[in-house]
CSV table of C-alpha atoms in Angstrom, one decimal:
chain,number,residue,atom,x,y,z
A,1,MET,CA,3.5,6.1,5.6
A,2,ALA,CA,5.2,9.4,5.3
A,3,LEU,CA,6.0,10.0,1.7
A,4,THR,CA,2.9,9.8,-0.4
A,5,GLY,CA,0.0,11.9,1.0
A,6,CYS,CA,1.6,12.4,4.4
A,7,SER,CA,-0.9,10.0,6.0
A,8,THR,CA,-0.7,8.2,9.3
A,9,GLY,CA,-1.3,4.9,7.7
A,10,GLY,CA,1.2,2.2,6.9
A,11,SER,CA,3.4,0.4,9.3
A,12,SER,CA,5.4,1.4,12.4
A,13,GLU,CA,6.9,0.0,15.4
A,14,ASN,CA,5.9,0.6,19.1
A,15,ALA,CA,8.8,2.0,21.0
A,16,ASP,CA,8.4,-0.9,23.5
A,17,ALA,CA,9.4,-3.3,20.7
A,18,LYS,CA,12.9,-4.0,19.7
A,19,PRO,CA,14.0,-1.5,17.1
A,20,GLY,CA,16.5,-3.8,15.4
A,21,LYS,CA,19.2,-1.6,13.7
A,22,ALA,CA,17.2,1.5,13.8
A,23,THR,CA,20.2,3.7,14.7
A,24,ALA,CA,22.7,2.1,12.4
A,25,GLY,CA,21.9,4.4,9.4
A,26,SER,CA,24.0,7.4,8.7
A,27,GLU,CA,23.1,10.7,7.1
A,28,ARG,CA,22.3,10.5,3.4
A,29,PRO,CA,24.5,12.6,1.2
A,30,GLU,CA,22.8,15.6,-0.3
A,31,SER,CA,24.4,14.7,-3.7
A,32,GLY,CA,21.9,11.8,-4.0
A,33,ARG,CA,19.5,14.3,-5.5
A,34,ASP,CA,22.0,15.7,-8.0
A,35,MET,CA,21.6,13.0,-10.7
A,36,PRO,CA,21.5,13.2,-14.4
A,37,PRO,CA,18.2,13.7,-16.2
A,38,VAL,CA,15.9,10.6,-16.0
A,39,ALA,CA,14.5,9.1,-19.2
A,40,ASP,CA,10.8,9.1,-19.6
A,41,GLY,CA,8.5,6.2,-20.1
A,42,LYS,CA,5.0,4.8,-19.6
A,43,PRO,CA,3.6,3.5,-16.2
A,44,ALA,CA,2.9,-0.2,-15.5
A,45,SER,CA,-0.7,-1.2,-14.8
A,46,ALA,CA,-2.0,-2.5,-11.5
A,47,GLY,CA,-2.3,-6.0,-13.0
A,48,GLU,CA,1.4,-5.9,-13.8
A,49,LEU,CA,2.4,-4.6,-10.4
A,50,GLN,CA,0.2,-6.9,-8.2
A,51,PRO,CA,2.3,-10.2,-8.7
A,52,LEU,CA,5.4,-8.2,-7.8
A,53,LEU,CA,4.2,-7.5,-4.3
A,54,LEU,CA,5.6,-9.5,-1.3
A,55,SER,CA,3.6,-12.5,0.0
A,56,ALA,CA,3.8,-14.2,3.4
A,57,GLY,CA,5.4,-17.0,1.6
A,58,ASP,CA,8.2,-14.8,0.4
A,59,LEU,CA,8.9,-13.5,3.9
A,60,GLY,CA,8.9,-16.8,5.8
A,61,ALA,CA,7.7,-18.1,9.2
A,62,ASN,CA,5.6,-15.9,11.6
A,63,TYR,CA,4.5,-13.4,9.0
A,64,THR,CA,0.8,-13.0,8.5
A,65,GLN,CA,-0.6,-10.9,5.7
A,66,LYS,CA,-3.4,-8.5,6.6
A,67,PRO,CA,-6.6,-8.3,4.6
A,68,ALA,CA,-6.4,-5.9,1.7
A,69,GLN,CA,-7.8,-2.4,2.2
A,70,ASP,CA,-9.8,-0.4,-0.3
A,71,GLU,CA,-7.6,2.5,-1.1
A,72,SER,CA,-10.5,4.6,-2.3
A,73,SER,CA,-12.1,4.5,1.1
A,74,LYS,CA,-9.0,6.1,2.8
A,75,LYS,CA,-9.5,9.8,3.5
A,76,HIS,CA,-6.7,12.2,4.3
A,77,ASP,CA,-8.5,15.5,4.1
A,78,ASP,CA,-8.2,16.0,7.9
A,79,VAL,CA,-4.4,15.7,7.8
A,80,ALA,CA,-2.5,18.9,8.2
A,81,ILE,CA,1.2,19.7,8.6
A,82,SER,CA,2.8,22.5,10.5
A,83,GLY,CA,6.4,23.5,11.2
A,84,CYS,CA,7.6,22.4,7.7
A,85,PRO,CA,6.6,24.7,4.9
A,86,ALA,CA,8.2,22.5,2.2
A,87,LEU,CA,6.2,19.5,3.2
A,88,ASP,CA,3.1,21.4,3.6
A,89,LYS,CA,3.5,22.8,0.1
A,90,LEU,CA,3.9,19.3,-1.3
A,91,GLY,CA,1.0,18.0,0.7
A,92,ALA,CA,-1.2,20.7,-0.7
A,93,SER,CA,-0.3,19.6,-4.2
A,94,SER,CA,-2.3,16.4,-4.0
A,95,ASN,CA,-2.0,15.6,-7.8
A,96,TYR,CA,1.8,16.0,-7.5
A,97,LEU,CA,2.1,13.3,-4.8
A,98,LYS,CA,-0.1,10.9,-6.7
A,99,PHE,CA,1.3,8.3,-9.1
A,100,ALA,CA,-0.5,6.5,-12.0
A,101,THR,CA,-0.6,3.1,-10.3
A,102,LYS,CA,-0.4,1.8,-6.7
A,103,VAL,CA,-0.8,-1.6,-5.1
A,104,THR,CA,-0.1,-2.4,-1.4
A,105,ALA,CA,0.4,-5.3,0.9
A,106,ASP,CA,0.6,-5.2,4.8
A,107,PHE,CA,1.9,-7.8,7.2
A,108,THR,CA,2.4,-8.5,10.8
A,109,TYR,CA,5.4,-10.4,12.3
A,110,ASP,CA,4.7,-12.5,15.3
A,111,PHE,CA,1.5,-10.4,15.8
A,112,SER,CA,3.6,-7.6,17.2
A,113,SER,CA,5.6,-5.8,14.5
A,114,ASP,CA,4.4,-4.4,11.3
A,115,LEU,CA,5.6,-4.3,7.7
A,116,SER,CA,4.0,-2.4,4.8
A,117,GLU,CA,4.9,-2.5,1.1
A,118,GLU,CA,3.7,-0.2,-1.6
A,119,LEU,CA,4.5,-0.4,-5.3
A,120,HIS,CA,4.0,2.6,-7.4
A,121,SER,CA,4.3,3.1,-11.2
A,122,ASP,CA,4.5,6.2,-13.3
A,123,SER,CA,7.0,7.6,-15.8
A,124,PRO,CA,10.6,7.4,-14.4
A,125,ARG,CA,10.8,11.1,-14.7
A,126,LYS,CA,7.7,11.7,-12.5
A,127,LEU,CA,8.8,9.1,-9.9
A,128,SER,CA,12.3,10.6,-9.7
A,129,ALA,CA,11.2,14.2,-9.5
A,130,THR,CA,8.7,13.4,-6.7
A,131,PHE,CA,10.9,11.4,-4.5
A,132,ARG,CA,13.7,13.9,-4.8
A,133,ALA,CA,11.3,16.8,-3.9
A,134,VAL,CA,10.2,14.9,-0.8
A,135,ASP,CA,13.7,14.1,0.1
A,136,LYS,CA,14.7,17.7,-0.1
A,137,ALA,CA,11.8,18.7,2.0
A,138,TYR,CA,12.7,16.2,4.7
A,139,GLY,CA,16.2,17.6,4.6
A,140,SER,CA,14.8,21.1,5.4
A,141,CYS,CA,12.6,19.9,8.3
A,142,PRO,CA,14.1,17.4,10.7
A,143,THR,CA,11.0,17.8,12.9
A,144,TYR,CA,7.4,18.9,12.2
A,145,THR,CA,3.9,18.4,13.5
A,146,MET,CA,1.2,16.4,11.7
A,147,THR,CA,-2.4,16.7,12.9
A,148,ALA,CA,-4.9,14.0,12.0
A,149,GLY,CA,-8.3,15.2,13.1
A,150,SER,CA,-7.6,16.8,16.4
A,151,THR,CA,-4.6,14.6,17.4
A,152,PRO,CA,-1.2,16.3,17.0
A,153,VAL,CA,1.7,14.0,16.2
A,154,GLN,CA,5.3,15.2,16.6
A,155,ILE,CA,7.5,13.7,13.9
A,156,GLY,CA,11.2,13.6,13.7
A,157,VAL,CA,12.9,12.5,10.5
A,158,SER,CA,16.5,11.4,10.1
A,159,LYS,CA,17.8,10.5,6.7
A,160,VAL,CA,19.6,7.1,6.6
A,161,THR,CA,21.7,5.5,3.9
A,162,PRO,CA,19.7,2.7,2.1
A,163,PRO,CA,21.4,-0.2,0.3
A,164,LYS,CA,22.5,0.6,-3.3
A,165,LEU,CA,19.6,-1.0,-5.2
A,166,GLY,CA,17.8,0.1,-8.3
A,167,ASP,CA,18.3,3.4,-10.0
A,168,GLU,CA,17.6,5.7,-7.0
A,169,GLN,CA,17.3,5.0,-3.3
A,170,PHE,CA,16.1,7.0,-0.3
A,171,GLY,CA,16.0,6.1,3.4
A,172,TYR,CA,14.4,7.6,6.5
A,173,LEU,CA,14.0,6.8,10.2
A,174,LEU,CA,10.8,8.4,11.7
A,175,THR,CA,10.1,8.9,15.3
A,176,MET,CA,6.4,9.7,15.9
A,177,SER,CA,5.3,10.9,19.3
A,178,PHE,CA,1.7,10.5,20.2
A,179,PRO,CA,0.0,11.3,23.4
A,180,GLY,CA,1.2,8.6,25.7
A,181,LYS,CA,3.5,6.7,23.3
A,182,THR,CA,6.3,6.9,20.8
A,183,ILE,CA,6.5,4.9,17.6
A,184,VAL,CA,9.7,4.3,15.6
A,185,ALA,CA,9.5,3.3,11.9
A,186,LYS,CA,11.9,3.1,9.0
A,187,GLN,CA,11.2,3.6,5.4
A,188,PHE,CA,13.2,2.7,2.3
A,189,VAL,CA,12.4,3.9,-1.2
A,190,VAL,CA,13.9,2.3,-4.3
A,191,ARG,CA,13.0,3.4,-7.8
A,192,GLN,CA,13.7,0.9,-10.6
A,193,GLY,CA,12.8,2.4,-14.0
A,194,ASN,CA,9.1,3.2,-14.0
A,195,LYS,CA,8.4,1.4,-10.8
A,196,ALA,CA,9.1,2.3,-7.2
A,197,LEU,CA,9.1,0.2,-4.0
A,198,LEU,CA,8.3,1.7,-0.6
A,199,LEU,CA,8.9,-0.5,2.3
A,200,SER,CA,7.9,0.8,5.8
A,201,GLY,CA,7.4,-0.4,9.3
A,202,SER,CA,9.4,-1.9,12.1
A,203,PRO,CA,13.1,-0.9,11.4
A,204,GLY,CA,14.5,-4.5,11.8
A,205,LEU,CA,11.8,-5.9,9.5
A,206,VAL,CA,12.4,-3.3,6.9
A,207,GLU,CA,16.1,-3.8,6.8
A,208,LYS,CA,15.8,-7.6,6.7
A,209,ASN,CA,13.2,-7.8,3.8
A,210,LEU,CA,14.2,-4.9,1.5
A,211,LYS,CA,16.4,-7.1,-0.7
A,212,THR,CA,13.7,-9.7,-0.9
A,213,ALA,CA,11.2,-7.1,-2.0
A,214,TYR,CA,13.5,-5.5,-4.5
A,215,ASP,CA,14.6,-8.8,-6.0
A,216,LYS,CA,10.9,-9.7,-6.6
A,217,LEU,CA,10.3,-6.3,-8.3
A,218,ALA,CA,13.4,-6.4,-10.4
A,219,ALA,CA,12.9,-10.0,-11.6
A,220,LYS,CA,10.2,-8.8,-14.1
A,221,GLN,CA,12.1,-5.7,-15.3
């Protein structure tokens, strides 16, 4: 997952797997960040977000949900970014990239491709400002290096046009080059009021299931 915390977690697709429509996206207009001021509001609780996550039943046949992970056990202190001052600055501002509430769900499809969903909640103003800042940083750094421990990962980011859902939308195609292999992943971000949906993983799975994830989120607005 590339947006919150610049971690190597989340879902991605091995380059040997079929990338679906990975190259179908086009460049996102810069004007997507130039929006009117966003109204403020209170964040939702984890108890309110949890029922809005996707389940294997929502996705259909051949999807298996992975066991839930303890977010507090994840450590990102050994993650460093070079070649992108804007992202490095955001990553150093750990409080800036954290939202009030977060819940996650992870899936595999046919035991070969991955799909990861994160739901975040905070004030609409906080969510909007953060996602716009990261989007601007990505626009300034189409390539950069992320080092997790002692392993350098070369990352290429292309903005893609997401479906027009919610109040704001962002989309990215990421190519991550590890020693000996390359992974391709797509990520869509949709903000709806005081909630935000991040869907990441195999490009084809992300494209196929974004509307399902958004409809479940928006049903309780």
